[in-house]
PDB file of C-alpha atoms in Angstrom:
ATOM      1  CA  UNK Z   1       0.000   0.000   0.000  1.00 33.00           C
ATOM      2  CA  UNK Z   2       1.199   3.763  -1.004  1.00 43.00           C
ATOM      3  CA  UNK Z   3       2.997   5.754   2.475  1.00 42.00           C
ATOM      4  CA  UNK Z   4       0.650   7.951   1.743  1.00 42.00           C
ATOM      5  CA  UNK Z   5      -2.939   6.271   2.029  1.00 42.00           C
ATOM      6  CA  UNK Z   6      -1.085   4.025   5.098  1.00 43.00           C
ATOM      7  CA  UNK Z   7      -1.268   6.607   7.767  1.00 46.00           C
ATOM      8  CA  UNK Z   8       1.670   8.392   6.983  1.00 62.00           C
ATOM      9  CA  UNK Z   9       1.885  11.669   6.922  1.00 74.00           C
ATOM     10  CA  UNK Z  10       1.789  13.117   2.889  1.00 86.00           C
ATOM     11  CA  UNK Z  11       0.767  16.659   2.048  1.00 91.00           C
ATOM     12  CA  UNK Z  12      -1.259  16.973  -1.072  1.00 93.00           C
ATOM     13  CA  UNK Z  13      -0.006  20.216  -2.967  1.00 94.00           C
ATOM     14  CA  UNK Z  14      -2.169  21.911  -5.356  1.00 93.00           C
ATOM     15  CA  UNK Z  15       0.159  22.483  -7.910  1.00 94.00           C
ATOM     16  CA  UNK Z  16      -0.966  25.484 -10.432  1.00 90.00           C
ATOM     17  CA  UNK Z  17       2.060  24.915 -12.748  1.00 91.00           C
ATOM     18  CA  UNK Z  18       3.384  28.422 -11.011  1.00 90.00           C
ATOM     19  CA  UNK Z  19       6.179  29.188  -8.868  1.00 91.00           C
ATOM     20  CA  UNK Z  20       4.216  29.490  -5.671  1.00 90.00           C
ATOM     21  CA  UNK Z  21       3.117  25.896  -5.988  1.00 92.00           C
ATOM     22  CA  UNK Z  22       6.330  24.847  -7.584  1.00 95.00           C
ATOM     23  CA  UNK Z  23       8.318  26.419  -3.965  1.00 94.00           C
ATOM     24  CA  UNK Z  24       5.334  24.611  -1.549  1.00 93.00           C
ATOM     25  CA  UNK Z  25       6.076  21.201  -3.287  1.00 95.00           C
ATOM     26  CA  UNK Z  26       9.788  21.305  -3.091  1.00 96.00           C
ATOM     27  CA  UNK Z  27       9.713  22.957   0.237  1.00 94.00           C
ATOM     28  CA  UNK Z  28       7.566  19.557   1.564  1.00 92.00           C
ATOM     29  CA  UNK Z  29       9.683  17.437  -0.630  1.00 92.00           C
ATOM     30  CA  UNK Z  30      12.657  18.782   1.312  1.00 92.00           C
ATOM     31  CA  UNK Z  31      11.243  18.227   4.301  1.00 90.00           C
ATOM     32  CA  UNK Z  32      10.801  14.993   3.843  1.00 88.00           C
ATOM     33  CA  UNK Z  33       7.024  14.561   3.476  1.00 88.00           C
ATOM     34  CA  UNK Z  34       5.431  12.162   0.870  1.00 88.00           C
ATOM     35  CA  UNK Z  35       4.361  14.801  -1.197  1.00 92.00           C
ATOM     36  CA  UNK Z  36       1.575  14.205  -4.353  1.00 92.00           C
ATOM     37  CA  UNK Z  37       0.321  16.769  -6.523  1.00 94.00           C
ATOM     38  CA  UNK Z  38      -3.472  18.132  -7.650  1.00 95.00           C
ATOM     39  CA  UNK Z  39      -4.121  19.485 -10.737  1.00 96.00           C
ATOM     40  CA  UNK Z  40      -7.365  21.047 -11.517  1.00 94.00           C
ATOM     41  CA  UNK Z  41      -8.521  21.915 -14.770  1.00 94.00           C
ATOM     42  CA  UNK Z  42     -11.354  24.359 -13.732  1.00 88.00           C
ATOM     43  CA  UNK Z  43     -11.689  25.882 -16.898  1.00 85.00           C
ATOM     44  CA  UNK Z  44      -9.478  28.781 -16.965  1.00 82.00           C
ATOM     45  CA  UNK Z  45      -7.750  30.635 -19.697  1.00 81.00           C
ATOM     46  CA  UNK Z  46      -4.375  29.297 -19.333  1.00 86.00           C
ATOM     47  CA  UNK Z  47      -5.379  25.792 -18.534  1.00 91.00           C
ATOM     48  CA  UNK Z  48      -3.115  24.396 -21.542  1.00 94.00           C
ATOM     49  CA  UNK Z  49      -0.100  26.161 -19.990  1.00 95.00           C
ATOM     50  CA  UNK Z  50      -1.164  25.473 -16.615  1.00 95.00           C
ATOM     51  CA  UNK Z  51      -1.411  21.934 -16.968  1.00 97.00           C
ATOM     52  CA  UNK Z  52       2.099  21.397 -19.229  1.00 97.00           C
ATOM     53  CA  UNK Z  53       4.017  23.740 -16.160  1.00 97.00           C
ATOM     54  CA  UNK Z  54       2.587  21.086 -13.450  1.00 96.00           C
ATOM     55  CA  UNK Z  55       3.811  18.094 -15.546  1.00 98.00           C
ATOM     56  CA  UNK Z  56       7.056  18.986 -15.583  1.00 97.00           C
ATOM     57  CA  UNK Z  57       6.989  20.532 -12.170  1.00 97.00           C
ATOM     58  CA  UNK Z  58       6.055  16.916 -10.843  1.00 97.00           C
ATOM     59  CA  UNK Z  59       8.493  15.605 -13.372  1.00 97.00           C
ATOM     60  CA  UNK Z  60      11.377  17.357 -11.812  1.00 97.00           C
ATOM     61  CA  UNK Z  61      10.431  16.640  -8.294  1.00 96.00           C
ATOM     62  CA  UNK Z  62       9.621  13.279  -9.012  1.00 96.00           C
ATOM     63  CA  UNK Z  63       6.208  13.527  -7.369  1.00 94.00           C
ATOM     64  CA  UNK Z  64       3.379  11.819  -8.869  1.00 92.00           C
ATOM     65  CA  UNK Z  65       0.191  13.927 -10.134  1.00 95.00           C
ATOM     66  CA  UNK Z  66      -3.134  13.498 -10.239  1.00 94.00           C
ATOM     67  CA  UNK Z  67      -5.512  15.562 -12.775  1.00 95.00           C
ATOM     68  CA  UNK Z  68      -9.124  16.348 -11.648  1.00 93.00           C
ATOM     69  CA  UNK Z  69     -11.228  17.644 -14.733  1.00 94.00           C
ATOM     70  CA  UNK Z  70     -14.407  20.100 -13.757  1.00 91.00           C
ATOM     71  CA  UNK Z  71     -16.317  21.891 -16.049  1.00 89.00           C
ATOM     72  CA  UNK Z  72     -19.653  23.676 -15.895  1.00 85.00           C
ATOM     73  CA  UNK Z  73     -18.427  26.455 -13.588  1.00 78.00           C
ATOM     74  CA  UNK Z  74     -19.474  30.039 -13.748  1.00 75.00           C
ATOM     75  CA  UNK Z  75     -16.890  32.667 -14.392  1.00 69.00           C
ATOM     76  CA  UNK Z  76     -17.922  35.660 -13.403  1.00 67.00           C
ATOM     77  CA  UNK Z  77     -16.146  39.391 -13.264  1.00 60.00           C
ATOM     78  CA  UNK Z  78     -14.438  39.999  -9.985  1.00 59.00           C
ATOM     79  CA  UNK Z  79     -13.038  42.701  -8.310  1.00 60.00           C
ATOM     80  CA  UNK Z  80      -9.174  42.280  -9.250  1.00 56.00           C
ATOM     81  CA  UNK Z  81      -9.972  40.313 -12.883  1.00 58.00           C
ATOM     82  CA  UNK Z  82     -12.242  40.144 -15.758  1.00 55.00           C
ATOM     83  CA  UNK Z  83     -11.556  36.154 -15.460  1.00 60.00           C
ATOM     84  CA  UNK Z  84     -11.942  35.514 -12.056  1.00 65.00           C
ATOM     85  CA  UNK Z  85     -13.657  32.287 -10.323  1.00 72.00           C
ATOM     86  CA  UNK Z  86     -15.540  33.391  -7.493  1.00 72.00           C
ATOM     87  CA  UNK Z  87     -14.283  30.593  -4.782  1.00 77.00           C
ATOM     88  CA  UNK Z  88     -11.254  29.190  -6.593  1.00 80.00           C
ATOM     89  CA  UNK Z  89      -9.118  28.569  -4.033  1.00 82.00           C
ATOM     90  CA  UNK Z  90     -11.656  26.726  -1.809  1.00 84.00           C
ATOM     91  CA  UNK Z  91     -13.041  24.710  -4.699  1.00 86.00           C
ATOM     92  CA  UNK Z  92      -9.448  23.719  -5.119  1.00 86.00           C
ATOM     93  CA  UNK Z  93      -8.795  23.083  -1.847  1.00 87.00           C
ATOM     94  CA  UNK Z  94     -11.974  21.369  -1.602  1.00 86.00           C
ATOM     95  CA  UNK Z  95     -11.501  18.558  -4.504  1.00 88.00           C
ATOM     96  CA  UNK Z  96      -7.876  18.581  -2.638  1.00 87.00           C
ATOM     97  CA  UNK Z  97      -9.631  17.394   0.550  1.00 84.00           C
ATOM     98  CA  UNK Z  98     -12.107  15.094  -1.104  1.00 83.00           C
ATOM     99  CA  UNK Z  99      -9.854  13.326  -3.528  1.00 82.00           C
ATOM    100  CA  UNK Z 100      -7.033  11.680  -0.975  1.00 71.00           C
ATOM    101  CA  UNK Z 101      -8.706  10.216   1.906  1.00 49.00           C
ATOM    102  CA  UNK Z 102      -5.380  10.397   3.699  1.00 59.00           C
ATOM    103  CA  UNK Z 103      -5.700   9.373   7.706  1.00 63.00           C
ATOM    104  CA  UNK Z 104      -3.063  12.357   8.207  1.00 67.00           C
ATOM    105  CA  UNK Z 105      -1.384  15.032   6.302  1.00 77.00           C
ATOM    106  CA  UNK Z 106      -1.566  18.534   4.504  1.00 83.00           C
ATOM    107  CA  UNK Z 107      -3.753  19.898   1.924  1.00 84.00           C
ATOM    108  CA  UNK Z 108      -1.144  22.945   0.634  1.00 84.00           C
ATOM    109  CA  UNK Z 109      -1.240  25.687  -1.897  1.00 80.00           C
ATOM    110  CA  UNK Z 110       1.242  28.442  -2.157  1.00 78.00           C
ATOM    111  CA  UNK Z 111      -0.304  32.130  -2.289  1.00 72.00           C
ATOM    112  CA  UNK Z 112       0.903  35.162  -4.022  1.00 67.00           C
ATOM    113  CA  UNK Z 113       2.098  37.407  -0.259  1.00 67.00           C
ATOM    114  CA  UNK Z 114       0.698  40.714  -2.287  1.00 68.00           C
ATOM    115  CA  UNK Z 115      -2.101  39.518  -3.736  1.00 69.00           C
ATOM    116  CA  UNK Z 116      -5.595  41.160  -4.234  1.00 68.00           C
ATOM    117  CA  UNK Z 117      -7.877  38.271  -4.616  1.00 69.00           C
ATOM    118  CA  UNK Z 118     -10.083  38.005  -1.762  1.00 69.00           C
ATOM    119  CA  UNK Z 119      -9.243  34.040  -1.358  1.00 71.00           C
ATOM    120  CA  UNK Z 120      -5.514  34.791  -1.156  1.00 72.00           C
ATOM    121  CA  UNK Z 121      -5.789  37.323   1.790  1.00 74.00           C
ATOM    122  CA  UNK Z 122      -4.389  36.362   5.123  1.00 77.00           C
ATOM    123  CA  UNK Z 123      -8.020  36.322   6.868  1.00 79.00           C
ATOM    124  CA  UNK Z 124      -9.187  33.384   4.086  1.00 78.00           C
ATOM    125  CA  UNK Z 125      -5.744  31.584   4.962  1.00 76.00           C
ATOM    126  CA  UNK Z 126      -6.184  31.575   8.254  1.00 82.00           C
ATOM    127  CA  UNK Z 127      -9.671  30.288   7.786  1.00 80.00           C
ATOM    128  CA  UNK Z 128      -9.145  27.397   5.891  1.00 78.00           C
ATOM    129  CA  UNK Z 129      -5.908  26.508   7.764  1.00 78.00           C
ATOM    130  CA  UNK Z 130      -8.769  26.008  10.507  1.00 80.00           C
ATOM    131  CA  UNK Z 131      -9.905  23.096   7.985  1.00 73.00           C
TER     132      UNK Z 131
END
């Protein structure tokens, strides 16, 4: 049986094909969790790009990566973007939770520090770290 479904301590990273997700996987990887990564094709604009920049992310970390397809979400204008998903980052970090039953372990996702989307702010963080 995988470490990681055994009890184990893994951390699932939510890897956006990005540098902030890039830096959280190697960072666990380092530490020496049993790290996986979560890609989510949500629909978004750069999902071609997105999903080639995980690949080889995973590739060069040696991690293996699961791909979650979703479709019938609505986009809608938001504050900071004309192509923002209202909720990304706890959709993602829902399917994260839902799709590795793990008995113990880390749902992570790395966050722009300066960012002006609402689910990147330090008050949403701190919420869902309460997850």
């Amino acid at each position: 049986m995988d470490m990681f479904f055994s009890g184990t301590i893994g951390v699932v990273v939510l890897l956006s094909g990005g540098i902030d997700s890039a830096a959280c996987a190697a960072y666990y990887r380092e530490m020496g969790y049993t790290v996986k990564g979560l890609w989510v094709d949500y629909g978004c604009p750069a999902t071609s790009e997105e999903e080639k920049a995980a690949e080889k992310i995973a590739e060069t970390l040696g991690l293996s990566l699961t791909k979650i397809r979703i479709t019938g979400l609505q986009w809608r204008r938001g504050p900071v973007s004309s192509a923002e998903l209202a909720g990304r980052n706890l959709t993602l970090a829902s399917l994260a939770l839902n799709t590795f039953p793990f008995a113990a372990g880390l749902v992570s996702m790395g966050f722009h520090k300066d960012s002006h989307y609402i689910d990147c702010c330090s008050e949403f963080r701190s919420l869902l770290d309460q997850l």
